[in-house]
Amino acid sequence: MGDMTNSDFYSKNQRNESSHGGEFGCTMEEFRSLMELRGTEAVVKIKETYGDTEAICRRLKTSPVEGLPGTAPDLEKRKQIFGQNFIPPKKPKTFLQLVWEALQDVTLIILEIAAIISLGLSFYHPPGESNEGCATAQGGAEDEGEAEAGWIEGAAILLSVICVVLVTAFNDWSKEKQFRGLQSRIEQEQKFTVVRAGQVVQIPVAEIVVGDIAQIKYGDLLPADGLFIQGNDLKIDESSLTGESDQVRKSVDKDPMLLSGTHVMEGSGRMVVTAVGVNSQTGIIFTLLGAGGEEEEKKDKKAKQQDGAAAMEMQPLKSAEGGDADDKKKANMHKKEKSVLQGKLTKLAVQIGKAGLVMSAITVIILVLYFTVDTFVVNKKPWLPECTPVYVQYFVKFFIIGVTVLVVAVPEGLPLAVTISLAYSVKKMMKDNNLVRHLDACETMGNATAICSDKTGTLTTNRMTVVQAYVGDVHYKEIPDPSSINAKTMELLVNAIAINSAYTTKILPPEKEGALPRQVGNKTECGLLGFVLDLKQDYEPVRSQMPEEKLYKVYTFNSVRKSMSTVIKMPDESFRMYSKGASEIVLKKCCKILSGAGEPRVFRPRDRDEMVKKVIEPMACDGLRTICVAYRDFPSSPEPDWDNENDILNDLTCICVVGIEDPVRPEVPEAIRKCQRAGITVRMVTGDNINTARAIAIKCGIIHPGEDFLCLEGKEFNRRIRNEKGEIEQERIDKIWPKLRVLARSSPTDKHTLVKGIIDSTHTEQRQVVAVTGDGTNDGPALKKADVGFAMGIAGTDVAKEASDIILTDDNFSSIVKAVMWGRNVYDSISKFLQFQLTVNVVAVIVAFTGACITQDSPLKAVQMLWVNLIMDTFASLALATEPPTETLLLRKPYGRNKPLISRTMMKNILGHAVYQLTLIFTLLFVGEKMFQIDSGRNAPLHSPPSEHYTIIFNTFVMMQLFNEINARKIHGERNVFDGIFRNPIFCTIVLGTFAIQIVIVQFGGKPFSCSPLQLDQWMWCIFIGLGELVWGQVIATIPTSRLKFLKEAGRLTQKEEIPEEELNEDVEEIDHAERELRRGQILWFRGLNRIQTQIEVVNTFKSGASFQGALRRQSSVTSQSQDVANLSSPSRVSLSNALSSPTSLPPAAAGHPRREGVP
């Protein structure tokens, strides 16, 4: 089904429908055109065509209350007529396409061409072949058989190129397959609530059919199109379809259209599904994308080809089911800068590539010059026309040697190692309850320096229970005896809790004997319902007497109100409103309170202050959330103006205040201790009361009594970070965040401000890397802004999951610690591989280069180099990238964004081992024939048979690499390199496998591999020299790194590169931090000017930039984040920013960043 193209899928549905249209009173086409209407047009159309939504339900043979009967044949029929709720994904690339892509590699193309030329020449026997005067080294070694074998080298090179290509393609293919698997796993996890046969059930989104009655609530991402039947206060964010950011209010009589892919921002309700899959609004867009995509593909194969994998990664969560349109995702994809590791690796690979290119060019030039000078100048040979092919063959051989040097120098195993390491980690992280949506998030996590965590559900169990209550003037420290509460008060209490909570919230009997009752829906409401049950009352009869349809008006909970109220019509036509919410907010609106006798009495502000002191604060200090339940009666006439919320939600009568406990998860304190030991600061950001938050933070170990830390409320936080004009100032945030540990009563914007403030801060020498957890719809912006966003898999809303990078499938904080461990492990795996890879590269390049220069022939032949490259790149990346993480990773501080990839210790190891290997190889090269009493392999003529001498060199080289692979398992200078080696079966398999293949190559490789079989004693020597690597490794470990000051680190991201261009332009106004910087800035300014006086354009830019300095002074460096750059950018400022980002302009430090590198 999946590979059917969208258009086939569509036409097939068309056909079905024309034949079945009569079974239901309406066809798919009608619904499609209906769903394209909006607002009043749609209402009119429904009235004219169907009558009302009830009539549509009747035509679809469904009941607005009971839902579909849910029988299999009925569901099957609906799927056939109206289609299934899933959008066929794009076809994955075939294996052949991937092979073709792997062939596009430049070095491989050069090799292929060289090999083909070499092949062609070996088959070309010119008449002058027998002319022995053609070249000096043509000696007598060339007999008939050998001349015939000239083609072997070219063929062997082609064969090894094919091997490399197949391996690369296979890796890409398995990578893509893993992404697909991940995608489908994410999709299966996505469920939606529908009513079937009167029961509320959760079904996978793909199972939804037309006619289903779906229950929608705050935070849902709508899985299909439908019509609104009933509900309260429903507001939808339709920006994903319309691009309008305003929330749209839905109501049955004004705008009942609910579209797939849109987000519910407020309220709840029910809808009848009218279009699914490719016929829903999102599906139609997808179909257009698919059709448009195919034409575009023909136009620009090129652009697509670069990023097959990335494109896979970018597919949104619901790609196969009508989620967000792909396009939007692609636009958002670049919201985060390149991950740290990728940045460092790209830079390193470019540096190595350049060096390799230079080396190979020099090699070729030296070889050609030496040959021509030797042949034509020293030996004064004439250039004979019949000798041309022979000379060309020599040149081709030199060229191949040059290319081989390049191939060995370029670490193409790097991207592979990164991919394998990340893919392996992602797979294993699944087991640790981390579902990774963006690959690089897993590596960024290893650098995290701060985690901003929610409290409820992440640090706590999210099982709410009422443990204290204040009812009828008495503060009960445990659940009160039902008989001690006045009957009137009890009735009000039960009604207020049962009616004024979402009817989807229930308490169900436990699944197993002796377990706790199951809580379904909003956990705080579950706690209150549990309180009703603890008082030996029942909420079900109250709800059945007052079903959801009869509720007169509902003010749903949102982050602004922090309360929820429901209005009902009493039997005598008057109205009663029940309200519940955060106690300090609701109590402010109470002017009466129920006394012990159940009678309302006056409740003055001073009574309220006393109650806060005597009841609410003590509860909060025990770590309880306090909720106040209240009510108010309204007369039947005149009917109040329900839209005037401020008047309605006032003059309440307080029924009771309860303290709800949400116990800390048992494993959290240990996890937080690990974080702190690993150099990660944990901050709690919660909507709860500050005393509750502080109590929980102490229980978790986020704060320790006696330490110097801040606990702030959202209001106070805002007061401290804003200036007189109410603008946020980075400097003010910098004063607060380092000590801030708890932010209570915070709004989603506060969370976003805090995250942005920490990320943008230049207060510490390393930029902070921030992880954030979130579950609510309103956490979206903070999750997107953070370096890594964690969404809750169980309690999280679809919107939060969509914005996140990693989904915690068990909502548990300790899983975040696992993510940190894996992230650091990825980083270390790459470093291990680099340490190994670069040793091979340094040695191979130097051997090939010097060998070629001294003996006119590389001791390591092209095919051998390709084999070394293949094993050392591909297999080693597999072996070293799959090391499992250990707890010790959490004992060190994070690496930070600008720590170099190759540390001094690693540099010491690389150079140390290179010295050992080069010494031995050159010894073997120049005196090896004497040591082993064999013929020298040096200065052999073209096409001469392979010599034992060079075979020993090749074999020793590979043995040294194999044993050095074991050394490379440790990069922090540990002594025991075998530690935990058996925990990694892949590593052992690869080392032994490589060894076995090496034996086969040497003994039976013959001419293609330029190998001649070796005796047992020669083998023993090779292995012995290889084992020396392990001993030498211990010697190197003894040398203290601190002594080797001259060692350069490599692969560091400088501050300059870290800031992408767009950000530079954005931050022009922030370039100068404060008045005092201006002084220093000016000195550097002039110094820079003198330096580049020649560049007149730049000077002009700065002349026009003078106004910019004045403006900056006037602005007195107050940079506000809320001011839009667009309104500020005057032409002079733009030109200045261009000058700043252009490499020719003054040194970056002159821009007033004292820490930037490059100060003159």
Short mmCIF file of C-alpha atoms in Angstrom, two decimals, residues 748-1038:
data_model
loop_
_atom_site.label_atom_id
_atom_site.label_comp_id
_atom_site.label_asym_id
_atom_site.label_seq_id
_atom_site.Cartn_x
_atom_site.Cartn_y
_atom_site.Cartn_z
CA PRO A 748 5.03 29.73 29.29
CA THR A 749 6.55 33.04 28.14
CA ASP A 750 8.64 33.17 31.32
CA LYS A 751 9.96 29.72 30.50
CA HIS A 752 10.83 30.83 26.98
CA THR A 753 12.45 34.04 28.26
CA LEU A 754 14.57 32.10 30.74
CA VAL A 755 15.73 29.57 28.13
CA LYS A 756 16.52 32.29 25.60
CA GLY A 757 18.28 34.33 28.28
CA ILE A 758 20.53 31.45 29.29
CA ILE A 759 21.32 30.50 25.69
CA ASP A 760 22.11 34.08 24.63
CA SER A 761 24.17 34.81 27.72
CA THR A 762 27.85 35.64 27.30
CA HIS A 763 28.30 35.58 31.07
CA THR A 764 30.29 32.29 31.06
CA GLU A 765 33.21 31.59 28.76
CA GLN A 766 31.33 28.72 27.11
CA ARG A 767 27.90 29.24 25.63
CA GLN A 768 25.38 27.33 27.74
CA VAL A 769 23.69 24.34 26.12
CA VAL A 770 20.16 24.09 27.49
CA ALA A 771 17.76 21.17 27.58
CA VAL A 772 14.11 21.76 28.40
CA THR A 773 11.27 19.42 29.29
CA GLY A 774 7.69 20.29 28.51
CA ASP A 775 4.31 18.67 28.13
CA GLY A 776 1.80 21.44 27.46
CA THR A 777 0.81 23.11 24.23
CA ASN A 778 2.17 26.37 25.60
CA ASP A 779 5.63 24.82 26.13
CA GLY A 780 6.11 24.66 22.36
CA PRO A 781 8.15 27.90 22.00
CA ALA A 782 10.51 26.99 24.86
CA LEU A 783 11.02 23.47 23.48
CA LYS A 784 11.81 24.88 20.05
CA LYS A 785 14.19 27.51 21.42
CA ALA A 786 16.14 25.06 23.58
CA ASP A 787 19.11 23.17 22.20
CA VAL A 788 17.33 19.95 23.07
CA GLY A 789 13.60 19.80 23.77
CA PHE A 790 12.20 16.81 25.67
CA ALA A 791 8.47 16.19 25.37
CA MET A 792 6.54 13.84 27.64
CA GLY A 793 5.35 10.71 25.86
CA ILE A 794 2.47 9.96 28.23
CA ALA A 795 1.25 13.32 29.52
CA GLY A 796 2.57 15.39 26.62
CA THR A 797 0.25 17.02 24.12
CA ASP A 798 0.79 16.50 20.39
CA VAL A 799 1.88 20.10 20.02
CA ALA A 800 4.67 19.64 22.54
CA LYS A 801 5.81 16.42 20.85
CA GLU A 802 5.85 18.14 17.49
CA ALA A 803 8.15 20.89 18.83
CA SER A 804 10.50 18.51 20.65
CA ASP A 805 13.69 16.68 19.68
CA ILE A 806 13.40 13.73 22.02
CA ILE A 807 10.25 12.16 23.46
CA LEU A 808 10.52 10.61 26.94
CA THR A 809 8.31 7.56 26.62
CA ASP A 810 8.07 7.12 30.39
CA ASP A 811 7.90 10.85 31.34
CA ASN A 812 10.74 10.24 33.76
CA PHE A 813 13.53 12.63 34.62
CA SER A 814 16.05 9.84 35.06
CA SER A 815 15.70 9.02 31.35
CA ILE A 816 17.19 12.45 30.65
CA VAL A 817 20.33 11.39 32.50
CA LYS A 818 20.50 8.36 30.20
CA ALA A 819 20.26 10.72 27.23
CA VAL A 820 23.20 12.73 28.59
CA MET A 821 25.20 9.55 28.94
CA TRP A 822 24.47 8.47 25.39
CA GLY A 823 25.21 11.95 24.07
CA ARG A 824 28.64 11.98 25.69
CA ASN A 825 29.22 8.48 24.44
CA VAL A 826 28.56 9.54 20.84
CA TYR A 827 31.11 12.30 21.22
CA ASP A 828 33.68 9.93 22.68
CA SER A 829 33.05 7.30 20.02
CA ILE A 830 33.76 9.84 17.31
CA SER A 831 36.91 10.95 19.10
CA LYS A 832 38.09 7.33 19.43
CA PHE A 833 37.53 6.75 15.77
CA LEU A 834 39.32 9.99 14.87
CA GLN A 835 42.32 9.11 16.99
CA PHE A 836 42.60 5.78 15.21
CA GLN A 837 41.81 7.07 11.72
CA LEU A 838 44.25 9.95 11.84
CA THR A 839 47.11 7.71 12.94
CA VAL A 840 46.47 5.51 9.89
CA ASN A 841 46.23 8.55 7.63
CA VAL A 842 49.38 10.26 8.88
CA VAL A 843 51.42 7.08 8.53
CA ALA A 844 50.03 5.98 5.16
CA VAL A 845 50.43 9.42 3.59
CA ILE A 846 54.00 9.86 4.82
CA VAL A 847 54.99 6.34 3.75
CA ALA A 848 53.45 6.73 0.30
CA PHE A 849 54.92 10.19 -0.13
CA THR A 850 58.50 9.52 1.01
CA GLY A 851 58.52 6.07 -0.56
CA ALA A 852 57.46 7.53 -3.88
CA CYS A 853 60.04 10.28 -3.69
CA ILE A 854 62.95 8.02 -2.75
CA THR A 855 62.17 4.78 -4.61
CA GLN A 856 59.82 6.08 -7.37
CA ASP A 857 57.16 3.70 -6.18
CA SER A 858 54.90 3.66 -3.17
CA PRO A 859 55.68 0.76 -0.81
CA LEU A 860 51.91 0.50 -0.25
CA LYS A 861 50.19 -0.18 -3.58
CA ALA A 862 46.93 1.45 -4.65
CA VAL A 863 44.84 -1.65 -4.03
CA GLN A 864 46.46 -2.26 -0.65
CA MET A 865 45.80 1.35 0.32
CA LEU A 866 42.17 0.95 -0.69
CA TRP A 867 41.89 -2.17 1.46
CA VAL A 868 43.50 -0.40 4.40
CA ASN A 869 41.17 2.51 3.78
CA LEU A 870 38.13 0.26 3.61
CA ILE A 871 38.88 -1.71 6.78
CA MET A 872 40.31 1.17 8.67
CA ASP A 873 37.47 3.48 7.73
CA THR A 874 34.36 1.41 7.45
CA PHE A 875 34.99 -1.41 9.88
CA ALA A 876 36.82 0.64 12.45
CA SER A 877 34.00 3.17 12.47
CA LEU A 878 31.61 0.30 13.16
CA ALA A 879 33.82 -1.15 15.87
CA LEU A 880 34.62 2.06 17.71
CA ALA A 881 31.28 3.78 17.23
CA THR A 882 29.32 1.04 18.96
CA GLU A 883 31.06 1.11 22.33
CA PRO A 884 28.37 1.02 25.02
CA PRO A 885 28.37 3.95 27.48
CA THR A 886 29.52 3.58 31.08
CA GLU A 887 28.61 5.47 34.22
CA THR A 888 32.10 7.00 34.29
CA LEU A 889 31.01 9.28 31.46
CA LEU A 890 28.95 11.15 34.05
CA LEU A 891 31.90 11.88 36.28
CA ARG A 892 33.34 14.65 34.11
CA LYS A 893 32.15 18.11 33.16
CA PRO A 894 30.58 18.76 29.75
CA TYR A 895 33.02 19.38 26.91
CA GLY A 896 31.49 22.69 25.90
CA ARG A 897 30.97 24.07 22.45
CA ASN A 898 34.47 25.18 21.67
CA LYS A 899 36.56 22.42 23.12
CA PRO A 900 38.56 20.92 20.24
CA LEU A 901 37.58 17.50 18.93
CA ILE A 902 41.15 16.29 19.14
CA SER A 903 42.47 17.02 22.60
CA ARG A 904 46.14 17.27 23.51
CA THR A 905 46.08 13.74 24.88
CA MET A 906 44.69 12.44 21.60
CA MET A 907 47.23 14.45 19.61
CA LYS A 908 49.95 12.91 21.77
CA ASN A 909 48.60 9.43 21.04
CA ILE A 910 48.30 10.07 17.30
CA LEU A 911 51.80 11.45 16.91
CA GLY A 912 53.31 8.94 19.35
CA HIS A 913 51.92 5.93 17.48
CA ALA A 914 52.77 7.50 14.12
CA VAL A 915 56.41 7.78 15.21
CA TYR A 916 56.49 4.08 16.19
CA GLN A 917 54.86 2.93 12.96
CA LEU A 918 56.97 5.12 10.67
CA THR A 919 60.21 4.09 12.34
CA LEU A 920 59.43 0.41 11.85
CA ILE A 921 58.11 0.76 8.30
CA PHE A 922 61.12 2.75 7.12
CA THR A 923 63.45 0.33 8.83
CA LEU A 924 61.73 -2.52 6.99
CA LEU A 925 61.73 -0.55 3.73
CA PHE A 926 65.44 0.21 3.68
CA VAL A 927 67.07 -2.67 5.59
CA GLY A 928 64.24 -5.22 5.65
CA GLU A 929 65.69 -7.36 2.86
CA LYS A 930 68.89 -7.83 4.91
CA MET A 931 66.96 -8.66 8.11
CA PHE A 932 64.84 -11.31 6.43
CA GLN A 933 67.45 -12.34 3.79
CA ILE A 934 65.09 -11.76 0.89
CA ASP A 935 65.22 -9.88 -2.42
CA SER A 936 64.82 -6.13 -2.20
CA GLY A 937 61.53 -4.84 -3.57
CA ARG A 938 62.87 -1.36 -4.25
CA ASN A 939 63.21 0.06 -7.77
CA ALA A 940 61.23 -2.77 -9.31
CA PRO A 941 60.27 -2.28 -12.97
CA LEU A 942 56.73 -1.72 -14.20
CA HIS A 943 54.51 -4.84 -13.94
CA SER A 944 57.14 -6.78 -11.99
CA PRO A 945 55.82 -9.60 -9.76
CA PRO A 946 55.04 -8.72 -6.13
CA SER A 947 57.99 -9.05 -3.75
CA GLU A 948 58.04 -10.64 -0.30
CA HIS A 949 59.78 -7.51 0.92
CA TYR A 950 56.89 -5.18 0.16
CA THR A 951 54.37 -7.79 1.31
CA ILE A 952 56.02 -7.83 4.75
CA ILE A 953 55.78 -4.04 4.90
CA PHE A 954 52.09 -4.14 3.98
CA ASN A 955 51.34 -6.94 6.44
CA THR A 956 53.20 -5.25 9.31
CA PHE A 957 51.37 -2.02 8.56
CA VAL A 958 47.98 -3.72 8.85
CA MET A 959 48.97 -5.61 12.03
CA MET A 960 50.04 -2.36 13.68
CA GLN A 961 46.68 -0.81 12.76
CA LEU A 962 44.79 -3.77 14.21
CA PHE A 963 46.51 -3.54 17.57
CA ASN A 964 46.31 0.22 17.56
CA GLU A 965 42.55 -0.14 17.14
CA ILE A 966 42.53 -1.61 20.66
CA ASN A 967 44.59 1.34 21.91
CA ALA A 968 42.10 3.73 20.36
CA ARG A 969 39.34 2.48 22.68
CA LYS A 970 40.55 4.91 25.33
CA ILE A 971 41.06 8.61 24.68
CA HIS A 972 41.55 10.15 28.12
CA GLY A 973 44.92 8.53 28.73
CA GLU A 974 43.58 5.51 30.64
CA ARG A 975 46.01 2.63 31.01
CA ASN A 976 43.71 -0.38 30.73
CA VAL A 977 42.74 -0.43 27.07
CA PHE A 978 41.04 -3.81 27.42
CA ASP A 979 38.55 -2.52 29.98
CA GLY A 980 35.05 -3.71 29.02
CA ILE A 981 36.17 -5.07 25.65
CA PHE A 982 33.90 -8.11 25.92
CA ARG A 983 30.85 -5.93 26.47
CA ASN A 984 31.22 -4.93 22.84
CA PRO A 985 30.87 -8.07 20.70
CA ILE A 986 30.89 -6.02 17.47
CA PHE A 987 34.39 -4.77 18.25
CA CYS A 988 35.78 -8.25 18.88
CA THR A 989 34.12 -9.64 15.75
CA ILE A 990 35.52 -6.89 13.57
CA VAL A 991 39.08 -7.14 14.86
CA LEU A 992 39.13 -10.93 14.41
CA GLY A 993 37.35 -10.70 11.04
CA THR A 994 39.84 -8.16 9.71
CA PHE A 995 42.69 -10.39 10.84
CA ALA A 996 41.24 -13.40 9.02
CA ILE A 997 40.72 -11.47 5.77
CA GLN A 998 44.26 -10.11 6.02
CA ILE A 999 45.63 -13.69 6.14
CA VAL A 1000 43.63 -14.56 3.02
CA ILE A 1001 44.84 -11.45 1.17
CA VAL A 1002 48.51 -12.01 1.95
CA GLN A 1003 48.56 -15.74 1.27
CA PHE A 1004 46.22 -15.86 -1.72
CA GLY A 1005 45.92 -12.24 -2.89
CA GLY A 1006 48.70 -12.57 -5.42
CA LYS A 1007 49.02 -10.08 -8.22
CA PRO A 1008 45.83 -8.00 -7.69
CA PHE A 1009 46.88 -7.17 -4.12
CA SER A 1010 50.60 -7.13 -5.02
CA CYS A 1011 51.19 -9.74 -2.32
CA SER A 1012 53.48 -12.73 -2.24
CA PRO A 1013 52.77 -15.49 0.34
CA LEU A 1014 54.82 -15.26 3.56
CA GLN A 1015 56.48 -17.96 5.71
CA LEU A 1016 55.30 -18.64 9.27
CA ASP A 1017 58.33 -16.96 10.87
CA GLN A 1018 57.76 -13.82 8.76
CA TRP A 1019 54.14 -13.79 9.93
CA MET A 1020 55.27 -14.10 13.52
CA TRP A 1021 57.53 -11.09 13.12
CA CYS A 1022 54.68 -9.05 11.62
CA ILE A 1023 52.36 -9.92 14.52
CA PHE A 1024 55.14 -9.30 17.04
CA ILE A 1025 55.75 -5.81 15.65
CA GLY A 1026 51.98 -5.24 15.79
CA LEU A 1027 51.85 -6.31 19.45
CA GLY A 1028 54.56 -3.76 20.13
CA GLU A 1029 51.83 -1.15 19.56
CA LEU A 1030 50.17 -2.13 22.86
CA VAL A 1031 53.45 -1.83 24.78
CA TRP A 1032 54.22 1.45 23.06
CA GLY A 1033 50.75 2.67 24.02
CA GLN A 1034 51.67 2.22 27.69
CA VAL A 1035 54.91 4.16 27.11
CA ILE A 1036 52.95 7.03 25.57
CA ALA A 1037 50.45 7.00 28.45
CA THR A 1038 53.36 7.57 30.87
#
